[in-house]
Amino acid sequence: MKHVLLAAAFVSSTAIAQPPERPNTPVFRSGPWFVVRSVRAGEGTACTGFYRANRHVQLSKDMLVLQTGDEVKGVAFGFDDQPMGAQRAPSIGEKDTKSIAFTGEDFAKLAKSRKVRIEEVTPQGTMRHELELNGLAGALENINAGCPLPPQRPVRGKHRS
């Protein structure tokens, strides 16, 4: 009985010794992409990927959004070494949020590509962007797995009482 109580006391004290999870915790990195785990009380866990620490380029499990800051009049994509596709008008959501979104077939192409070129037509003119997609597959895999916390590494040389 004494051993059971000691074991229970040890387990409960180690559970308390774990640091609390931060609200926005980077949990994964692959190439220029990294994934942040966000936990909000009552809302659960959200997994968001970012490109080169740019908060204006956000990845979810089925969408990539580039916030532009300007009204988008038209957009075209070129995947890998393929020529630019036909220009398309922005969706209502893209207009409302001043962004460019890869969804559906465009997102499927993006997930299989090494790079994407973007031509964005705004009232100020045509803007061109390029994103390196190496590491995107790993970031998507991590997001689809629920962006688990990386294993904790034991701290050496320090003893907690």
Short mmCIF file of C-alpha atoms in Angstrom, two decimals:
data_model
loop_
_atom_site.label_atom_id
_atom_site.label_comp_id
_atom_site.label_asym_id
_atom_site.label_seq_id
_atom_site.Cartn_x
_atom_site.Cartn_y
_atom_site.Cartn_z
CA MET A 1 0.00 0.00 0.00
CA LYS A 2 2.85 2.34 0.87
CA HIS A 3 4.40 1.79 -2.58
CA VAL A 4 1.09 2.57 -4.32
CA LEU A 5 0.74 5.86 -2.42
CA LEU A 6 4.34 6.82 -3.23
CA ALA A 7 3.79 6.00 -6.91
CA ALA A 8 0.56 8.02 -6.98
CA ALA A 9 2.27 10.99 -5.31
CA PHE A 10 5.13 10.82 -7.85
CA VAL A 11 2.77 10.67 -10.84
CA SER A 12 0.66 13.58 -9.58
CA SER A 13 3.74 15.71 -8.87
CA THR A 14 5.20 15.09 -12.33
CA ALA A 15 1.93 16.04 -13.99
CA ILE A 16 1.98 19.38 -12.15
CA ALA A 17 5.62 19.97 -13.09
CA GLN A 18 4.80 20.10 -16.84
CA PRO A 19 4.77 23.66 -18.19
CA PRO A 20 1.40 24.84 -19.49
CA GLU A 21 0.97 24.97 -23.25
CA ARG A 22 1.42 28.46 -24.66
CA PRO A 23 -1.51 29.89 -26.64
CA ASN A 24 0.44 29.89 -29.95
CA THR A 25 3.10 27.19 -29.98
CA PRO A 26 5.33 26.51 -33.01
CA VAL A 27 5.26 22.71 -33.34
CA PHE A 28 6.73 21.88 -36.76
CA ARG A 29 9.12 23.25 -39.37
CA SER A 30 9.81 22.00 -42.89
CA GLY A 31 11.74 24.13 -45.37
CA PRO A 32 10.29 27.66 -45.38
CA TRP A 33 7.02 26.40 -43.80
CA PHE A 34 6.19 26.11 -40.13
CA VAL A 35 3.07 25.14 -38.19
CA VAL A 36 1.67 26.88 -35.11
CA ARG A 37 -0.69 25.17 -32.68
CA SER A 38 -3.25 27.54 -31.13
CA VAL A 39 -5.39 26.48 -28.18
CA ARG A 40 -8.28 28.62 -27.05
CA ALA A 41 -10.52 27.76 -24.12
CA GLY A 42 -13.79 26.33 -25.35
CA GLU A 43 -12.73 26.45 -29.02
CA GLY A 44 -10.28 23.55 -29.20
CA THR A 45 -7.05 23.39 -31.13
CA ALA A 46 -6.32 25.16 -34.43
CA CYS A 47 -3.36 24.32 -36.68
CA THR A 48 -2.06 27.05 -38.99
CA GLY A 49 0.91 26.93 -41.35
CA PHE A 50 2.96 29.99 -42.24
CA TYR A 51 5.45 30.71 -45.01
CA ARG A 52 8.76 32.23 -43.87
CA ALA A 53 7.17 33.68 -40.71
CA ASN A 54 4.93 35.82 -42.90
CA ARG A 55 1.58 36.17 -41.14
CA HIS A 56 0.03 37.21 -44.48
CA VAL A 57 0.54 33.70 -45.94
CA GLN A 58 -1.52 31.15 -44.00
CA LEU A 59 -2.01 27.45 -44.63
CA SER A 60 -4.82 25.20 -43.39
CA LYS A 61 -5.55 21.57 -44.26
CA ASP A 62 -7.47 22.53 -47.41
CA MET A 63 -6.58 26.14 -48.24
CA LEU A 64 -3.68 28.56 -48.65
CA VAL A 65 -4.52 32.26 -48.24
CA LEU A 66 -2.30 35.19 -49.20
CA GLN A 67 -3.53 38.47 -47.75
CA THR A 68 -2.80 41.23 -50.25
CA GLY A 69 -3.85 44.46 -48.57
CA ASP A 70 -5.11 45.72 -51.94
CA GLU A 71 -8.27 45.00 -53.85
CA VAL A 72 -7.62 42.09 -56.21
CA LYS A 73 -9.08 42.54 -59.71
CA GLY A 74 -7.72 39.28 -61.15
CA VAL A 75 -5.27 36.49 -60.36
CA ALA A 76 -3.37 33.82 -62.29
CA PHE A 77 -1.18 30.94 -61.13
CA GLY A 78 1.80 29.15 -62.67
CA PHE A 79 2.79 25.84 -61.06
CA ASP A 80 6.40 24.62 -61.31
CA ASP A 81 7.68 25.37 -64.83
CA GLN A 82 4.25 25.43 -66.46
CA PRO A 83 3.08 28.67 -68.10
CA MET A 84 0.76 30.96 -66.17
CA GLY A 85 -2.82 29.79 -66.23
CA ALA A 86 -5.72 31.92 -67.34
CA GLN A 87 -6.48 34.93 -65.19
CA ARG A 88 -9.60 34.54 -63.06
CA ALA A 89 -11.74 37.03 -61.19
CA PRO A 90 -11.52 36.92 -57.40
CA SER A 91 -14.26 35.16 -55.44
CA ILE A 92 -16.57 37.18 -53.20
CA GLY A 93 -14.58 35.98 -50.17
CA GLU A 94 -11.29 37.05 -51.76
CA LYS A 95 -12.75 40.50 -52.52
CA ASP A 96 -14.11 40.88 -48.98
CA THR A 97 -10.84 39.86 -47.30
CA LYS A 98 -8.45 41.41 -49.85
CA SER A 99 -6.74 38.08 -50.34
CA ILE A 100 -5.93 35.31 -52.81
CA ALA A 101 -7.03 31.81 -51.88
CA PHE A 102 -5.89 28.47 -53.23
CA THR A 103 -8.81 26.06 -52.82
CA GLY A 104 -10.17 22.99 -54.59
CA GLU A 105 -8.25 22.07 -57.76
CA ASP A 106 -5.75 24.93 -57.32
CA PHE A 107 -4.96 23.71 -53.80
CA ALA A 108 -4.53 20.12 -55.07
CA LYS A 109 -2.04 21.35 -57.72
CA LEU A 110 -0.26 23.44 -55.09
CA ALA A 111 0.18 20.43 -52.78
CA LYS A 112 1.93 18.49 -55.60
CA SER A 113 4.17 21.30 -56.87
CA ARG A 114 7.68 22.55 -56.03
CA LYS A 115 6.90 26.25 -56.57
CA VAL A 116 4.05 28.52 -57.56
CA ARG A 117 4.11 31.88 -59.31
CA ILE A 118 1.26 34.29 -58.69
CA GLU A 119 0.21 37.28 -60.77
CA GLU A 120 -2.14 39.56 -58.89
CA VAL A 121 -3.85 42.43 -60.74
CA THR A 122 -4.73 45.37 -58.49
CA PRO A 123 -5.77 48.98 -59.20
CA GLN A 124 -2.08 49.89 -58.74
CA GLY A 125 -0.89 47.38 -61.37
CA THR A 126 0.27 43.78 -61.61
CA MET A 127 2.16 42.28 -58.66
CA ARG A 128 4.17 39.07 -58.98
CA HIS A 129 4.96 36.65 -56.18
CA GLU A 130 6.68 33.27 -55.98
CA LEU A 131 6.47 30.72 -53.18
CA GLU A 132 8.84 27.80 -52.67
CA LEU A 133 6.75 24.76 -51.89
CA ASN A 134 9.46 22.40 -50.63
CA GLY A 135 8.35 21.46 -47.14
CA LEU A 136 4.67 22.17 -47.85
CA ALA A 137 3.81 18.43 -47.87
CA GLY A 138 5.32 18.00 -44.39
CA ALA A 139 3.48 21.04 -43.06
CA LEU A 140 0.18 19.72 -44.47
CA GLU A 141 0.84 16.29 -42.97
CA ASN A 142 1.46 17.89 -39.56
CA ILE A 143 -1.71 20.00 -39.82
CA ASN A 144 -3.78 16.96 -40.86
CA ALA A 145 -2.39 15.05 -37.86
CA GLY A 146 -3.74 17.77 -35.53
CA CYS A 147 -0.37 19.56 -35.13
CA PRO A 148 0.82 17.41 -32.21
CA LEU A 149 3.22 18.86 -29.70
CA PRO A 150 6.80 17.71 -30.28
CA PRO A 151 8.15 15.31 -27.65
CA GLN A 152 9.65 17.08 -24.64
CA ARG A 153 13.40 16.69 -24.33
CA PRO A 154 14.64 15.91 -20.85
CA VAL A 155 16.61 18.70 -19.22
CA ARG A 156 20.07 17.42 -18.29
CA GLY A 157 22.05 18.55 -15.33
CA LYS A 158 19.09 20.07 -13.49
CA HIS A 159 17.15 18.32 -10.80
CA ARG A 160 13.73 19.45 -9.66
CA SER A 161 12.61 18.71 -6.18
#
